[in-house]
PDB file of C-alpha atoms in Angstrom:
ATOM      1  CA  MET O  28      23.325   1.984  -9.156  1.00  0.00           C
ATOM      2  CA  GLN O  29      20.572   4.116  -7.900  1.00  0.00           C
ATOM      3  CA  LYS O  30      17.114   3.119  -7.727  1.00  0.00           C
ATOM      4  CA  ALA O  31      13.825   5.137  -8.117  1.00  0.00           C
ATOM      5  CA  ARG O  32      11.150   3.908  -5.922  1.00  0.00           C
ATOM      6  CA  ILE O  33       7.615   4.616  -7.476  1.00  0.00           C
ATOM      7  CA  ARG O  34       4.553   5.098  -5.301  1.00  0.00           C
ATOM      8  CA  LEU O  35       0.964   5.189  -6.553  1.00  0.00           C
ATOM      9  CA  THR O  36      -2.625   5.964  -4.748  1.00  0.00           C
ATOM     10  CA  GLY O  37      -6.009   5.968  -6.843  1.00  0.00           C
ATOM     11  CA  THR O  38      -9.399   5.438  -6.506  1.00  0.00           C
ATOM     12  CA  ASP O  39      -9.891   3.884  -9.526  1.00  0.00           C
ATOM     13  CA  TYR O  40      -8.283   0.697  -9.980  1.00  0.00           C
ATOM     14  CA  ASN O  41      -8.750   0.335 -13.995  1.00  0.00           C
ATOM     15  CA  LYS O  42      -6.865   3.834 -14.163  1.00  0.00           C
ATOM     16  CA  LEU O  43      -4.303   3.148 -11.400  1.00  0.00           C
ATOM     17  CA  GLU O  44      -3.251  -0.341 -13.448  1.00  0.00           C
ATOM     18  CA  SER O  45      -2.771   1.369 -16.945  1.00  0.00           C
ATOM     19  CA  VAL O  46      -0.338   3.868 -15.312  1.00  0.00           C
ATOM     20  CA  CYS O  47       1.031   1.007 -13.890  1.00  0.00           C
ATOM     21  CA  SER O  48       0.810  -1.060 -17.261  1.00  0.00           C
ATOM     22  CA  ARG O  49       2.936   2.176 -19.359  1.00  0.00           C
ATOM     23  CA  ILE O  50       5.957   2.279 -16.308  1.00  0.00           C
ATOM     24  CA  ARG O  51       6.028  -1.470 -17.046  1.00  0.00           C
ATOM     25  CA  GLU O  52       6.545  -0.503 -20.994  1.00  0.00           C
ATOM     26  CA  ILE O  53       8.909   2.251 -20.767  1.00  0.00           C
ATOM     27  CA  ALA O  54      11.176  -0.204 -18.323  1.00  0.00           C
ATOM     28  CA  GLU O  55      11.089  -2.913 -21.299  1.00  0.00           C
ATOM     29  CA  ARG O  56      11.783  -0.348 -23.790  1.00  0.00           C
ATOM     30  CA  THR O  57      14.771   0.949 -21.977  1.00  0.00           C
ATOM     31  CA  GLY O  58      16.043  -2.139 -20.696  1.00  0.00           C
ATOM     32  CA  VAL O  59      16.036  -1.024 -17.124  1.00  0.00           C
ATOM     33  CA  ASN O  60      15.461  -3.706 -13.852  1.00  0.00           C
ATOM     34  CA  LEU O  61      11.861  -3.570 -12.389  1.00  0.00           C
ATOM     35  CA  ALA O  62      10.127  -4.907  -9.612  1.00  0.00           C
ATOM     36  CA  GLY O  63       6.852  -4.743  -9.479  1.00  0.00           C
ATOM     37  CA  PRO O  64       3.820  -3.430  -9.235  1.00  0.00           C
ATOM     38  CA  ILE O  65       3.466  -4.370  -6.339  1.00  0.00           C
ATOM     39  CA  SER O  66       0.173  -4.137  -4.453  1.00  0.00           C
ATOM     40  CA  LEU O  67       0.373  -2.176  -0.982  1.00  0.00           C
ATOM     41  CA  PRO O  68      -3.238  -2.912   1.298  1.00  0.00           C
ATOM     42  CA  THR O  69      -6.369  -0.902   0.445  1.00  0.00           C
ATOM     43  CA  LYS O  70      -7.453   1.562   2.629  1.00  0.00           C
ATOM     44  CA  ARG O  71     -11.234   1.711   2.748  1.00  0.00           C
ATOM     45  CA  LEU O  72     -12.881   4.770   4.233  1.00  0.00           C
ATOM     46  CA  VAL O  73     -16.364   4.013   5.393  1.00  0.00           C
ATOM     47  CA  VAL O  74     -19.041   7.032   6.306  1.00  0.00           C
ATOM     48  CA  PRO O  75     -22.262   5.417   8.337  1.00  0.00           C
ATOM     49  CA  ILE O  76     -24.918   7.901   7.623  1.00  0.00           C
ATOM     50  CA  ARG O  77     -28.672   7.890   8.821  1.00  0.00           C
ATOM     51  CA  LYS O  78     -31.562   7.655   6.299  1.00  0.00           C
ATOM     52  CA  SER O  79     -34.117   9.691   8.192  1.00  0.00           C
ATOM     53  CA  PRO O  80     -33.422  13.567   8.872  1.00  0.00           C
ATOM     54  CA  ASP O  81     -35.410  13.910  11.573  1.00  0.00           C
ATOM     55  CA  GLY O  82     -34.071  10.944  13.756  1.00  0.00           C
ATOM     56  CA  GLU O  83     -37.832   9.326  13.791  1.00  0.00           C
ATOM     57  CA  GLY O  84     -38.409   5.629  12.708  1.00  0.00           C
ATOM     58  CA  THR O  85     -36.086   2.296  12.568  1.00  0.00           C
ATOM     59  CA  ALA O  86     -32.556   3.414  12.569  1.00  0.00           C
ATOM     60  CA  THR O  87     -31.362   2.455   8.453  1.00  0.00           C
ATOM     61  CA  TRP O  88     -28.125   3.651   7.645  1.00  0.00           C
ATOM     62  CA  ASP O  89     -26.676   4.492   4.375  1.00  0.00           C
ATOM     63  CA  ARG O  90     -22.897   3.199   4.041  1.00  0.00           C
ATOM     64  CA  TRP O  91     -20.529   5.395   1.615  1.00  0.00           C
ATOM     65  CA  GLN O  92     -16.988   3.865   1.278  1.00  0.00           C
ATOM     66  CA  MET O  93     -14.472   5.269  -0.676  1.00  0.00           C
ATOM     67  CA  ARG O  94     -11.663   2.831  -1.518  1.00  0.00           C
ATOM     68  CA  VAL O  95      -7.862   4.171  -1.898  1.00  0.00           C
ATOM     69  CA  HIS O  96      -5.660   1.534  -3.934  1.00  0.00           C
ATOM     70  CA  LYS O  97      -2.068   1.526  -3.629  1.00  0.00           C
ATOM     71  CA  ARG O  98       1.074   0.258  -5.492  1.00  0.00           C
ATOM     72  CA  LEU O  99       4.648   0.209  -5.471  1.00  0.00           C
ATOM     73  CA  ILE O 100       7.380  -0.271  -8.276  1.00  0.00           C
ATOM     74  CA  ASP O 101      11.017  -0.296  -8.343  1.00  0.00           C
ATOM     75  CA  ILE O 102      13.141   0.759 -11.281  1.00  0.00           C
ATOM     76  CA  ASP O 103      16.526   1.437 -11.826  1.00  0.00           C
ATOM     77  CA  ALA O 104      17.327   5.318 -11.963  1.00  0.00           C
ATOM     78  CA  ASP O 105      18.205   5.050 -15.698  1.00  0.00           C
ATOM     79  CA  GLU O 106      18.451   9.192 -16.821  1.00  0.00           C
ATOM     80  CA  ARG O 107      16.625   7.718 -20.379  1.00  0.00           C
ATOM     81  CA  ALA O 108      14.173   6.300 -18.325  1.00  0.00           C
ATOM     82  CA  LEU O 109      13.027   8.815 -15.971  1.00  0.00           C
ATOM     83  CA  ARG O 110      12.694  11.473 -18.824  1.00  0.00           C
ATOM     84  CA  GLN O 111      10.100   9.038 -20.262  1.00  0.00           C
ATOM     85  CA  LEU O 112       8.532   8.693 -16.430  1.00  0.00           C
ATOM     86  CA  MET O 113       8.466  12.275 -16.280  1.00  0.00           C
ATOM     87  CA  ARG O 114       6.120  12.478 -19.365  1.00  0.00           C
ATOM     88  CA  ILE O 115       3.756   9.764 -18.981  1.00  0.00           C
ATOM     89  CA  GLN O 116      -0.038  11.567 -18.746  1.00  0.00           C
ATOM     90  CA  VAL O 117      -1.422  11.001 -15.704  1.00  0.00           C
ATOM     91  CA  PRO O 118      -4.961  11.034 -15.020  1.00  0.00           C
ATOM     92  CA  LYS O 119      -5.821  13.656 -12.093  1.00  0.00           C
ATOM     93  CA  ASP O 120      -7.181  11.444  -9.335  1.00  0.00           C
ATOM     94  CA  ILE O 121      -4.153   9.157  -9.475  1.00  0.00           C
ATOM     95  CA  GLY O 122      -1.145  10.605  -7.334  1.00  0.00           C
ATOM     96  CA  ILE O 123       2.421   9.512  -8.126  1.00  0.00           C
ATOM     97  CA  GLU O 124       5.504  10.065  -5.818  1.00  0.00           C
ATOM     98  CA  ILE O 125       9.006   9.268  -7.130  1.00  0.00           C
ATOM     99  CA  VAL O 126      11.814   8.960  -4.671  1.00  0.00           C
ATOM    100  CA  LEU O 127      15.449   8.538  -5.484  1.00  0.00           C
ATOM    101  CA  GLU O 128      17.454   6.010  -3.363  1.00  0.00           C
ATOM    102  CA  GLY O 129      21.095   5.470  -3.603  1.00  0.00           C
TER     103      GLY O 129
END
């Protein structure tokens, strides 16, 4: 049987977990096998910026960061389950990628 590998990425941890729980609910309702969600390493993008605009004075820095959280879910590629997966309302800042593997 084919498997669907779902990769979720996003900057908001709570929204990402809510999408994962919706996918888990669909898998339980349709009765397909589910593996995950597996937490992948969080990517931290750090940008240090100098506080003073003119360069004079002491070197004080602001550090801005953005964290990208990732989850991986494997699910059996049942037609009914995949149709319901396509209808999930995904927030704009959450990326979803579905790959079918044979």
